[in-house]
CSV table of C-alpha atoms in Angstrom, one decimal:
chain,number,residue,atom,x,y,z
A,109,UNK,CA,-94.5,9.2,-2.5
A,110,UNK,CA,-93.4,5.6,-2.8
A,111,UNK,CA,-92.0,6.5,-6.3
A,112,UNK,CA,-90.4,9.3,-5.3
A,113,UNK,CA,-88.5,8.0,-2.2
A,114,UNK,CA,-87.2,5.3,-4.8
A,115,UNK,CA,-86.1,7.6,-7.2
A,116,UNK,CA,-84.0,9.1,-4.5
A,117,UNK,CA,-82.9,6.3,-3.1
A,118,UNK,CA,-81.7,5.3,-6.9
A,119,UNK,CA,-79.7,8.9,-6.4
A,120,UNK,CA,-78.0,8.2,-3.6
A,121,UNK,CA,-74.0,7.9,-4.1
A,122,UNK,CA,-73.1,4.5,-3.7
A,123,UNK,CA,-71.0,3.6,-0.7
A,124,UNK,CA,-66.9,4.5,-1.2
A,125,UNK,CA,-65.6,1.0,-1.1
A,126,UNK,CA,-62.4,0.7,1.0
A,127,UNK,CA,-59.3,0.4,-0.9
A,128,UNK,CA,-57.3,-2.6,-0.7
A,129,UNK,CA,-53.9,-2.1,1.1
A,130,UNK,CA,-51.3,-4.6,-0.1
A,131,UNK,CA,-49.9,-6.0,2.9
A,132,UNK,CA,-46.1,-6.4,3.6
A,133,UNK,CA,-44.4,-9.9,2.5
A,134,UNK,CA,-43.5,-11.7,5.1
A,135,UNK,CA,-39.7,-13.5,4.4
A,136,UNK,CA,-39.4,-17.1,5.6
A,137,UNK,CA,-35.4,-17.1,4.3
A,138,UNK,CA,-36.5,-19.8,1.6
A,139,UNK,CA,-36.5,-17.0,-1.0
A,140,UNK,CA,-34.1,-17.2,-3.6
A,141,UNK,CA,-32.2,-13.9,-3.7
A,142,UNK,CA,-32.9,-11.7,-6.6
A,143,UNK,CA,-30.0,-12.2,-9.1
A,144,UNK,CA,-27.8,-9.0,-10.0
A,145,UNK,CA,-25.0,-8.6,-12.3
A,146,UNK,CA,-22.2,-8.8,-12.0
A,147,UNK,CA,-19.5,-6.0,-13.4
A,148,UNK,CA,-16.5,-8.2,-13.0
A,149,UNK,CA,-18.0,-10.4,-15.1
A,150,UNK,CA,-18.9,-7.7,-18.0
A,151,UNK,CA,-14.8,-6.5,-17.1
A,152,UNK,CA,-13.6,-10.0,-17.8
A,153,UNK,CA,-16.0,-10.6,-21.0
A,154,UNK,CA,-15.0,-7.1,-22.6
A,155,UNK,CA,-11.4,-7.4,-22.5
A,156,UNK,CA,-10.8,-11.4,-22.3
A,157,UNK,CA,-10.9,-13.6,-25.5
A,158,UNK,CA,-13.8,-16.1,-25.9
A,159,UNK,CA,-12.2,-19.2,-24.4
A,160,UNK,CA,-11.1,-17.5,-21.1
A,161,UNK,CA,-14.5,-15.7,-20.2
A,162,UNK,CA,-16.8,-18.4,-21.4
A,163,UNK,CA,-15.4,-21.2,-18.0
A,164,UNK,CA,-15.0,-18.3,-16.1
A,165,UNK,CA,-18.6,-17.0,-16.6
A,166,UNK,CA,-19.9,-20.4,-16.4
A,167,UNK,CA,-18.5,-21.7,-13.1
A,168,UNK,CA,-19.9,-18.3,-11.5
A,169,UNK,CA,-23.8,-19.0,-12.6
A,170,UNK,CA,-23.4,-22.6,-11.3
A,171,UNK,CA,-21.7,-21.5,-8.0
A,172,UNK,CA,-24.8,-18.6,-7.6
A,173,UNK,CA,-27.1,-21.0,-8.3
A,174,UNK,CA,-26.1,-23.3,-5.6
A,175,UNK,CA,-25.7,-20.4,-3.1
A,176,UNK,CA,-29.3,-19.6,-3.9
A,177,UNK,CA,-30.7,-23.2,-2.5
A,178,UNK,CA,-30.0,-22.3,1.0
A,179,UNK,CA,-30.4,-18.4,1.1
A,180,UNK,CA,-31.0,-18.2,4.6
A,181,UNK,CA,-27.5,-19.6,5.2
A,182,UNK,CA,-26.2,-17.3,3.1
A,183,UNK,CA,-27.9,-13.8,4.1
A,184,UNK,CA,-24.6,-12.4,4.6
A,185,UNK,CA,-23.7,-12.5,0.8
A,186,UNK,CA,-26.7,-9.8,0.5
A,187,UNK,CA,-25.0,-7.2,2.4
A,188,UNK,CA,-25.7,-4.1,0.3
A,189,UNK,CA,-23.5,-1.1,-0.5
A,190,UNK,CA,-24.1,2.3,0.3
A,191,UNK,CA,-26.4,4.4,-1.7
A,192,UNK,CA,-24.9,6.2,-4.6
A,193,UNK,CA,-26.0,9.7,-3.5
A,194,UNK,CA,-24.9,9.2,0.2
A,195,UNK,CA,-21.2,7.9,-1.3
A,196,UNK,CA,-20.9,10.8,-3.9
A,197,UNK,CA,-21.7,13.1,-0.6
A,198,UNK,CA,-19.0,11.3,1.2
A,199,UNK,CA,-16.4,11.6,-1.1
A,200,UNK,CA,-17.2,15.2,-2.3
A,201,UNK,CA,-16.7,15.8,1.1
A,202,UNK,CA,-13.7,14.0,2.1
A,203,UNK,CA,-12.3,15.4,-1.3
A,204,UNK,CA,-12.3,19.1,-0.2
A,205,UNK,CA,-9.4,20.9,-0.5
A,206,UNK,CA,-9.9,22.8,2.9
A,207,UNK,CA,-8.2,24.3,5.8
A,208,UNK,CA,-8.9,21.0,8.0
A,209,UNK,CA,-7.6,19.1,5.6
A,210,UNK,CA,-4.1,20.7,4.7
A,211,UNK,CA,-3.7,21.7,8.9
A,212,UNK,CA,-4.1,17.9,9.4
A,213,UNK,CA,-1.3,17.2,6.2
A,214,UNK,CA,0.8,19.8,7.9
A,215,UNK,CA,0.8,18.6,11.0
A,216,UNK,CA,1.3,14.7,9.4
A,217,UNK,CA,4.0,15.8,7.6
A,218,UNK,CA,5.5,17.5,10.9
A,219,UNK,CA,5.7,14.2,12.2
A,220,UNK,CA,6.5,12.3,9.2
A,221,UNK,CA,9.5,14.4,8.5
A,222,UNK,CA,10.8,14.2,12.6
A,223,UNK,CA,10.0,10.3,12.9
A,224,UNK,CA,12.3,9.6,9.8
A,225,UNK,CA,15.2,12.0,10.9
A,226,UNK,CA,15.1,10.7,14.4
A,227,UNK,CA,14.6,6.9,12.8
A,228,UNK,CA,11.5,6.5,15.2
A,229,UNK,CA,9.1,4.0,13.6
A,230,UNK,CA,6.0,4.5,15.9
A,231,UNK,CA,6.1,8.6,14.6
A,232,UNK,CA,5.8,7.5,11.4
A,233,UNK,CA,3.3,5.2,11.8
A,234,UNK,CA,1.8,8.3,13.9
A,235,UNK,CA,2.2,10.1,10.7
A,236,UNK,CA,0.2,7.5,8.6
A,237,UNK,CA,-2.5,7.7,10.6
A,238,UNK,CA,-3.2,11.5,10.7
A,239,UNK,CA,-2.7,12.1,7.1
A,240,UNK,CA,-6.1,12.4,5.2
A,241,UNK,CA,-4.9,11.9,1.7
A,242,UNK,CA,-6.2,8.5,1.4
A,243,UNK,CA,-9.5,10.6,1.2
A,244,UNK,CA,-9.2,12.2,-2.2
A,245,UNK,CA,-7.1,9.4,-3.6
A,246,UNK,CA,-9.9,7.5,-2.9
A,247,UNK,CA,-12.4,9.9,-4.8
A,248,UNK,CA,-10.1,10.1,-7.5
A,249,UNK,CA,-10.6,6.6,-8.8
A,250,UNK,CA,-15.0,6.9,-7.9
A,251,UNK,CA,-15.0,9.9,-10.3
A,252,UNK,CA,-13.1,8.1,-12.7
A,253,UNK,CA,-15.4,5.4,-12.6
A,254,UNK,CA,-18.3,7.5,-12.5
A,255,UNK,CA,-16.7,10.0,-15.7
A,256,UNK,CA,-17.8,12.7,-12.7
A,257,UNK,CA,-15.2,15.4,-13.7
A,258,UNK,CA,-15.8,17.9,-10.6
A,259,UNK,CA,-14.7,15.3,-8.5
A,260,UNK,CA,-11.7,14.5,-10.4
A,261,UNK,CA,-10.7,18.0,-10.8
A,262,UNK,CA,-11.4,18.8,-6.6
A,263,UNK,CA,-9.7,15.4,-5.4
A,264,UNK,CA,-7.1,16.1,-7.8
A,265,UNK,CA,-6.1,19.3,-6.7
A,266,UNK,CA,-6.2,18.3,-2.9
A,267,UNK,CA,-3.7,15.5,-3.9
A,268,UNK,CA,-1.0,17.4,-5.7
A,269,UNK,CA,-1.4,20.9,-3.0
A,270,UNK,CA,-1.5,18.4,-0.3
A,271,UNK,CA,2.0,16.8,-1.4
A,272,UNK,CA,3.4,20.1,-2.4
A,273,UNK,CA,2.8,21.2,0.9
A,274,UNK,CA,4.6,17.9,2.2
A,275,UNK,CA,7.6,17.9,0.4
A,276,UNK,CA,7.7,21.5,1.3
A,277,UNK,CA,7.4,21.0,5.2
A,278,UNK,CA,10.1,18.1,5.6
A,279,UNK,CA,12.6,19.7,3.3
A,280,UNK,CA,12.0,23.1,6.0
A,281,UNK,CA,12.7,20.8,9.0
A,282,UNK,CA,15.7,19.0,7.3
A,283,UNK,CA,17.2,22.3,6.6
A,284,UNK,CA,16.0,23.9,9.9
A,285,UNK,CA,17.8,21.1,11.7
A,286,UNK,CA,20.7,20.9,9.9
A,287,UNK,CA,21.3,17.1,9.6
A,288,UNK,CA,22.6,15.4,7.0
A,289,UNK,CA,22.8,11.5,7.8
A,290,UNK,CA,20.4,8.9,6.0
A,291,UNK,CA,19.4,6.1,8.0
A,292,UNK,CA,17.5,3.4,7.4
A,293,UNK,CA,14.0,4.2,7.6
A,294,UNK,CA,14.7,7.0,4.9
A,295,UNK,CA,16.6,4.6,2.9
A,296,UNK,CA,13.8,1.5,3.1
A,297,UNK,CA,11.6,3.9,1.0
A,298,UNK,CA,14.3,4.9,-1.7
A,299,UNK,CA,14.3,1.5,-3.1
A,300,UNK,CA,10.9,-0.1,-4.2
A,301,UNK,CA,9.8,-3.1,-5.4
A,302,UNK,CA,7.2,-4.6,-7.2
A,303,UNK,CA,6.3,-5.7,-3.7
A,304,UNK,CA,5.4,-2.2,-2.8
A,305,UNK,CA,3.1,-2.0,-6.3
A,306,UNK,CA,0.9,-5.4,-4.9
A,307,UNK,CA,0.4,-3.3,-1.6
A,308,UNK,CA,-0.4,-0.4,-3.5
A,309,UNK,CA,-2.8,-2.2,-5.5
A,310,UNK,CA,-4.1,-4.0,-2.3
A,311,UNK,CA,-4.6,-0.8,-0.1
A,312,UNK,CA,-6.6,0.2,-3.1
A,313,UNK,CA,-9.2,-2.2,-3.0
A,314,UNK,CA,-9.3,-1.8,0.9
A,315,UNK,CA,-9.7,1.2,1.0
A,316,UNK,CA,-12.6,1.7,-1.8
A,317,UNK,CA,-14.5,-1.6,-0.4
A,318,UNK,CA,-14.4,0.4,2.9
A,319,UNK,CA,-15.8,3.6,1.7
A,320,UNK,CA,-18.6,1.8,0.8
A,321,UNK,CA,-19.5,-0.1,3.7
A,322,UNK,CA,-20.6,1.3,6.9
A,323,UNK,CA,-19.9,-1.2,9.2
A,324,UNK,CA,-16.2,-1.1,8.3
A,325,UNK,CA,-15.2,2.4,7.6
A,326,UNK,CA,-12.8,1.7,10.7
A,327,UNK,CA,-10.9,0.0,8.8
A,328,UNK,CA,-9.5,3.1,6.9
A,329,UNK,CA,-6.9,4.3,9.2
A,330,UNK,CA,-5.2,0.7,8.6
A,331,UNK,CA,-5.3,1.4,4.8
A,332,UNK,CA,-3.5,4.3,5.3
A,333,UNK,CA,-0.6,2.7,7.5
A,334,UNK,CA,-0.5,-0.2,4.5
A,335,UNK,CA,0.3,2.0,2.1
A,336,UNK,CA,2.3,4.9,3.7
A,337,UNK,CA,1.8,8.0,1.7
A,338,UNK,CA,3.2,10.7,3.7
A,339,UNK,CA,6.3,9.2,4.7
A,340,UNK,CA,7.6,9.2,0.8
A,341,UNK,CA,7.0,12.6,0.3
A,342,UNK,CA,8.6,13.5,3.8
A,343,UNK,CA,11.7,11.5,1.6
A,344,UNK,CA,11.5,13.4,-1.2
A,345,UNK,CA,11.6,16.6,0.9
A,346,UNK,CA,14.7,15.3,2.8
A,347,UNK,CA,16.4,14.1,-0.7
A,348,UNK,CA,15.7,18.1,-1.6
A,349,UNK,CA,17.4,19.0,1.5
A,350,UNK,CA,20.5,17.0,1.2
A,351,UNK,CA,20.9,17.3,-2.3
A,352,UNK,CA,20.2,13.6,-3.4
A,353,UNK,CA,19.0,12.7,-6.4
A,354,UNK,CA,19.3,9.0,-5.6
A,355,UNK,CA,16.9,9.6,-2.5
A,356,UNK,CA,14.7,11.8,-4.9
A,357,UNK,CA,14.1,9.2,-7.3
A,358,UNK,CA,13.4,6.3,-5.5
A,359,UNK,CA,10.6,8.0,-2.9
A,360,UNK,CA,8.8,9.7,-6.0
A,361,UNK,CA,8.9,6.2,-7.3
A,362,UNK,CA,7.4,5.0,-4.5
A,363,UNK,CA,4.5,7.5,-3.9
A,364,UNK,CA,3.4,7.7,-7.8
A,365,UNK,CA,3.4,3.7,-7.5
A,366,UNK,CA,1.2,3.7,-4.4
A,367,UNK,CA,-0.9,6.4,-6.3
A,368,UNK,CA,-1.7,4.3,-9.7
A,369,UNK,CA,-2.3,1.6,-7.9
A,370,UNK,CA,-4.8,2.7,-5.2
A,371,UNK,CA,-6.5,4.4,-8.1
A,372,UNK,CA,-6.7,1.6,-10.4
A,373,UNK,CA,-8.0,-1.2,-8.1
A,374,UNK,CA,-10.5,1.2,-6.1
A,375,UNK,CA,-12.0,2.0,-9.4
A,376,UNK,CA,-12.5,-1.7,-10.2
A,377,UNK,CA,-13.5,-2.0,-6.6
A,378,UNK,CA,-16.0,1.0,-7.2
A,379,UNK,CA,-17.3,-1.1,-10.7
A,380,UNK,CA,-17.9,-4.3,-8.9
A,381,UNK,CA,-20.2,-2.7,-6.5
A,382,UNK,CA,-22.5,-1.4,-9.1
A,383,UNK,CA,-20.9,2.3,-8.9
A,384,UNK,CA,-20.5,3.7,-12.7
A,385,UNK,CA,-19.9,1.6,-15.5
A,386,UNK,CA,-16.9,-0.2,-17.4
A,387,UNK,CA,-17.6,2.8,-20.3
A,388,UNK,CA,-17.1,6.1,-18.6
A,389,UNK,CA,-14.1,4.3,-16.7
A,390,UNK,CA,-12.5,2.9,-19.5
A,391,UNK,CA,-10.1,5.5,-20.4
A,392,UNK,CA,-9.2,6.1,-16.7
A,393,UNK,CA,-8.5,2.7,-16.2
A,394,UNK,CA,-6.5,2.4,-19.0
A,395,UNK,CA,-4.2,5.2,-18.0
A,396,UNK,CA,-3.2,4.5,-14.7
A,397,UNK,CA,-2.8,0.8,-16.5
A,398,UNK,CA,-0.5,2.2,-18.8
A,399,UNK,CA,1.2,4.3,-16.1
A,400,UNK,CA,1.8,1.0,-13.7
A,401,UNK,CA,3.1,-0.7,-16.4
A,402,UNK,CA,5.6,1.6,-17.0
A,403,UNK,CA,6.9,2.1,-13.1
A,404,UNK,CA,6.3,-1.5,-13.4
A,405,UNK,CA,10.1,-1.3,-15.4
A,406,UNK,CA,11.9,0.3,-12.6
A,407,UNK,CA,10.1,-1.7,-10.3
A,408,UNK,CA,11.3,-5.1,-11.7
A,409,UNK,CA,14.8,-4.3,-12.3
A,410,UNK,CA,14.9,-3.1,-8.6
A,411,UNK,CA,13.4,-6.4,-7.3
A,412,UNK,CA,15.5,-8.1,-9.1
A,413,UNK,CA,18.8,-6.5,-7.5
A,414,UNK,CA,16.9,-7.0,-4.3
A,415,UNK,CA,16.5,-10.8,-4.9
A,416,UNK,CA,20.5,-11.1,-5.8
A,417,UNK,CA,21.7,-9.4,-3.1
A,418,UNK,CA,19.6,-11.6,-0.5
A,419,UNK,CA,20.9,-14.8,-2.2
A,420,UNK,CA,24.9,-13.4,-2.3
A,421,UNK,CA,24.5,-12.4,1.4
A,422,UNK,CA,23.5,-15.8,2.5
A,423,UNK,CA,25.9,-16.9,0.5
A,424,UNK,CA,28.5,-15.0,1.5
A,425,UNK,CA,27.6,-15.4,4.9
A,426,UNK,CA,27.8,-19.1,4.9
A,427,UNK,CA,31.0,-19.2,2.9
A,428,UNK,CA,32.3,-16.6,5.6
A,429,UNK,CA,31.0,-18.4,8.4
A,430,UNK,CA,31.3,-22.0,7.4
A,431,UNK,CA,34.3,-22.5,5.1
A,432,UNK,CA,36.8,-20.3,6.0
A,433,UNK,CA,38.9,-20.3,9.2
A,434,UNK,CA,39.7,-16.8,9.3
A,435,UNK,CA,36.0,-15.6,10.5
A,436,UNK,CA,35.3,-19.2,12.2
A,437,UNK,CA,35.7,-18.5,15.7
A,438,UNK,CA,35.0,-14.5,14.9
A,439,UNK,CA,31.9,-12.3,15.9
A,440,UNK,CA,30.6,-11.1,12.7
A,441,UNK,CA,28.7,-7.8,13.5
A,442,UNK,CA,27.3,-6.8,10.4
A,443,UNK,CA,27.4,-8.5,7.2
A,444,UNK,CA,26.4,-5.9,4.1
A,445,UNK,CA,26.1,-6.8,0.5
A,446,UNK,CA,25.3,-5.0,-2.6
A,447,UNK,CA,25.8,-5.1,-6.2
A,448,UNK,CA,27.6,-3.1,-8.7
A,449,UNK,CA,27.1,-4.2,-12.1
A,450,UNK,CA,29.0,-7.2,-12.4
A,451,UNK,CA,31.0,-6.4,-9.0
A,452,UNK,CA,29.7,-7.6,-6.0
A,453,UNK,CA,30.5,-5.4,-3.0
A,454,UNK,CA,31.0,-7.3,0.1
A,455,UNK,CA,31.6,-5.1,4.0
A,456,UNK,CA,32.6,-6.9,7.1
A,457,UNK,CA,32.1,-5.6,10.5
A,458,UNK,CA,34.3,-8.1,12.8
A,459,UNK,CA,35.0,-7.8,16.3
A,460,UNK,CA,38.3,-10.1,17.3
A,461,UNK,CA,41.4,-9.5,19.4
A,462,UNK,CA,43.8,-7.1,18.1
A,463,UNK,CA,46.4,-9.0,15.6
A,464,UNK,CA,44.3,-12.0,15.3
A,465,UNK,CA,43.3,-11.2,11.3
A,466,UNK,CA,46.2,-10.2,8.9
A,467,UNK,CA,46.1,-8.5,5.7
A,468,UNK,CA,47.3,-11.9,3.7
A,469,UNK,CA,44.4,-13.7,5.5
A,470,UNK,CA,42.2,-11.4,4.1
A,471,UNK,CA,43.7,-11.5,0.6
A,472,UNK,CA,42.8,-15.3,0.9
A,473,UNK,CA,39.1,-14.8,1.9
A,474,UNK,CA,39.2,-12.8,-1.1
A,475,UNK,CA,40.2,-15.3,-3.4
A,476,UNK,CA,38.1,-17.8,-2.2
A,477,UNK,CA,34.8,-15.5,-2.5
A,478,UNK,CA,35.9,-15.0,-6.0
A,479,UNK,CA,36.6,-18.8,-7.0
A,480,UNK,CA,33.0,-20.1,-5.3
A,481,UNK,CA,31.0,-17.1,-7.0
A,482,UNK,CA,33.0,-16.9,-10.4
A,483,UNK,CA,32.2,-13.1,-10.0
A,484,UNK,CA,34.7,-10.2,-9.3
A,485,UNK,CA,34.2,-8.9,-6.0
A,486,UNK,CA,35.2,-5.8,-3.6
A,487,UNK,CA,35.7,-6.9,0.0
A,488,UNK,CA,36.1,-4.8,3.2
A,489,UNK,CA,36.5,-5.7,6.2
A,490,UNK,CA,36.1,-3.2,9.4
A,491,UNK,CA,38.1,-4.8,12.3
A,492,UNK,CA,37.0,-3.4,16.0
A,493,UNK,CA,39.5,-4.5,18.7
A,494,UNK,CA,37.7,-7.2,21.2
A,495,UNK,CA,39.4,-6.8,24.6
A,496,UNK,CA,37.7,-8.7,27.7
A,497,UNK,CA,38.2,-7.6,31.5
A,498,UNK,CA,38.5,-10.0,34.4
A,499,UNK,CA,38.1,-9.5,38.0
A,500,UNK,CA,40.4,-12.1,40.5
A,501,UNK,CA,39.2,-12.1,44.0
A,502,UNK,CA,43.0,-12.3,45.0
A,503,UNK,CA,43.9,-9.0,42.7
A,504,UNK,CA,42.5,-5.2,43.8
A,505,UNK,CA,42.9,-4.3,40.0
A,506,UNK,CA,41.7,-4.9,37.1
A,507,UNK,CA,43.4,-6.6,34.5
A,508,UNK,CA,42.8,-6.9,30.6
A,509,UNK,CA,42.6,-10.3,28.5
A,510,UNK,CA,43.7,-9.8,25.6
C-alpha cells in the first residue's frame, strides 16, 4: 500500500506555476528619449551635395544629443503626431466631394463675391472662414506624399468642382447686379507678388502641421484667412463678368500660386512627421517645384514693379511736397503712381482755392520731376476747388472765403 500510494503520488501533475507578469516601467524623466529619424535630414542629404549636408547633419546629432541630458525638461519635444490610420481617415473625409461641402463653397462664395463688390473687408474675411477648401488641398499634398492615388484623385476633384462652382457663383452675382466698378479689394488680388508665394508656402506648412496635431486643429480657420482661397476665384468670376482679362490673369495667378505652395510645403510638412517617404513623393514634389518656379517668373517681375513704384511715390511725394512751391502750402489728397515701361505715370488729387495753381505752374512741376528722376514722365493733376465758410456774430448770413 505504501508503494502504491507513492507511485501515485509520483503521478500526480505537478503544480501549474504562476506565470511571471512583467510589470509596467516606471519613468523617473531621466530617460533619454528614444532617437528617431529624421526625414529632413534624409531630404537635405538626397538632394544637397556633400559639403552642405555633412555640417548640417552634424550640428543636429550634437544639438539632440544635448537635448537628451535633461529629458525631463524637454518632454515637450516628444509630442507625437497623430496615428497614420486616424489622419488618412481624416483627410479621406475632409476630402469628400459632397453636398456639405459644395453648400458650404456656395454659400462662401455668396459672400466672397458680395464682400468684394460692396468693398467690405470683414465679408471676405467671413468668406475665408466658411470655405472648406483648405480641406482637400490639404489631402492633396498627404496623398502625394504617401503615392495614395484615391486620395489624389477624390481631393482633386473637390478642388477643381469646388472652384468651378466659385467662379461660377460670383460671375452670376456680378451679372445679376449689374455693376461694373473695380475697387480696391478686387484690385489688391489682381497683382501678386512673391510675397503672396512665401504666405502660400507658409499657410502650407500651417495648415499640414495642424492636421496632425490635435491640440491645435483650431488653428485651421486662421490658415484659411492667411491664405485667402475663395476671394481669388470670386475675382476671377468678376473679371468674367466685366470682361477683364487684366483682372483674369492676375487672380488665377494668385490662386494657382497659393495652390503649389500649400501643396508643396504640407507635403514636406507631411515627410518630416514620419508620414510617407521622400520616394513615393519625389515626383509630386518635383512638380509643384517646377510649377512654383515658373509662376515664380510672373511673380518676380511683378514685385519688382511693386518695389519701383513705392520708391517713385516717395519720391515723388517728397519732391512734390518739399521742393516745389506750387503744392507747398497745398492739401495733397491722393498721391498715385505707376509705371509704364520707361514712363512713369504720376496723378495728383489737390484741393486749393480756385485760381491758385495755373497751367504754366504745372508745366514747371513737370520739368522738375523729369530733371530729378532723368525719366520721362506723364503728370496729372485733378484740382477740387477749396472754398471755406465763416460765421461773424455781427452778420445773419453766411459768407464765403475764398
Amino acid at each position: 500500500m505504501a508503494s502504491q500510494f507513492v507511485a501515485e503520488q509520483g503521478r500526480q501533475k505537478p503544480a501549474p506555476t504562476q506565470k511571471s507578469v512583467a510589470k509596467p516601467a516606471i519613468k523617473t524623466g531621466n530617460e533619454r528619449p528614444v532617437p528617431r529619424r529624421l526625414p529632413l535630414l534624409a531630404l537635405l542629404r538626397y538632394y544637397s551635395p556633400p559639403h552642405i549636408h555633412r555640417p548640417v547633419i552634424k550640428a543636429v546629432r550634437i544639438v539632440s544629443r544635448l537635448w537628451g541630458i535633461n529629458g525631463a525638461e524637454w518632454h515637450w519635444m516628444a509630442d507625437k503626431p497623430m496615428p497614420l490610420k486616424i489622419l488618412n481617415r481624416s483627410l479621406w473625409r475632409g476630402a469628400e466631394p459632397s453636398f456639405n461641402y459644395y453648400m458650404m463653397l456656395f454659400l462662401s462664395g455668396v459672400i466672397s463675391a458680395l464682400g468684394l463688390l460692396a468693398g467690405s473687408t470683414a465679408a471676405i474675411i467671413g468668406a475665408m472662414i466658411v470655405a472648406p477648401m483648405m480641406g482637400p488641398i490639404t489631402a492633396m499634398a498627404f496623398a502625394i506624399t504617401m503615392g495614395n492615388r484615391r486620395l489624389l484623385k477624390r481631393s482633386g476633384l473637390a478642388v477643381v468642382t469646388g472652384a468651378l462652382l466659385t467662379v461660377g457663383t460670383a460671375y452670376f452675382i456680378c451679372t445679376l447686379i449689374g455693376l461694373s466698378t473695380l475697387n480696391a479689394e478686387i484690385l489688391e488680388r489682381t497683382r501678386p507678388t512673391l510675397i503672396d508665394l512665401a504666405i502660400g508656402l507658409a499657410a502650407g506648412a500651417a495648415g499640414s502641421f495642424a492636421k496632425t496635431r490635435r491640440d491645435i486643429a483650431d488653428a485651421l480657420p486662421g490658415v484659411a484667412i492667411a491664405v485667402a482661397l475663395v476671394p481669388p476665384l470670386s475675382v476671377i468670376g468678376i473679371g468674367l463678368a466685366v470682361k477683364s482679362p487684366s483682372v483674369i490673369t492676375g487672380s488665377t495667378l494668385l490662386f494657382l500660386t497659393n495652390l503649389a505652395g500649400i501643396i508643396l510645403t504640407g507635403g514636406l510638412v507631411f515627410i518630416w512627421q514620419d508620414y510617407g517617404s521622400i520616394t513615393r513623393a519625389k515626383q509630386g514634389l518635383l512638380a509643384s517645384t517646377v510649377i512654383l518656379a515658373l509662376l515664380g517668373i510672373p511673380l518676380g517681375l511683378s514685385m519688382r514693379d511693386l518695389i519701383i513704384e513705392e520708391r517713385s511715390r516717395s519720391l515723388v511725394g517728397d519732391l512734390i511736397r518739399r521742393q516745389t512751391e506750387t503744392f507747398k502750402d497745398t492739401n495733397i489728397r491722393k498721391l498715385k503712381v505707376d509705371t509704364d515701361g520707361q514712363t512713369l505715370r504720376v496723378n495728383l488729387e489737390v484741393a486749393a482755392p480756385m485760381g491758385s495753381i495755373s497751367q504754366n505752374q504745372i508745366g514747371l512741376v513737370h520739368q522738375f520731376l523729369e530733371q530729378e528722376l532723368e525719366r520721362p514722365i506723364n503728370l496729372s493733376v485733378d484740382i477740387f476747388p477749396l472754398e471755406t465758410f465763416w460765421v461773424d456774430p455781427t452778420v445773419d448770413a453766411l459768407e464765403p472765403r475764398q
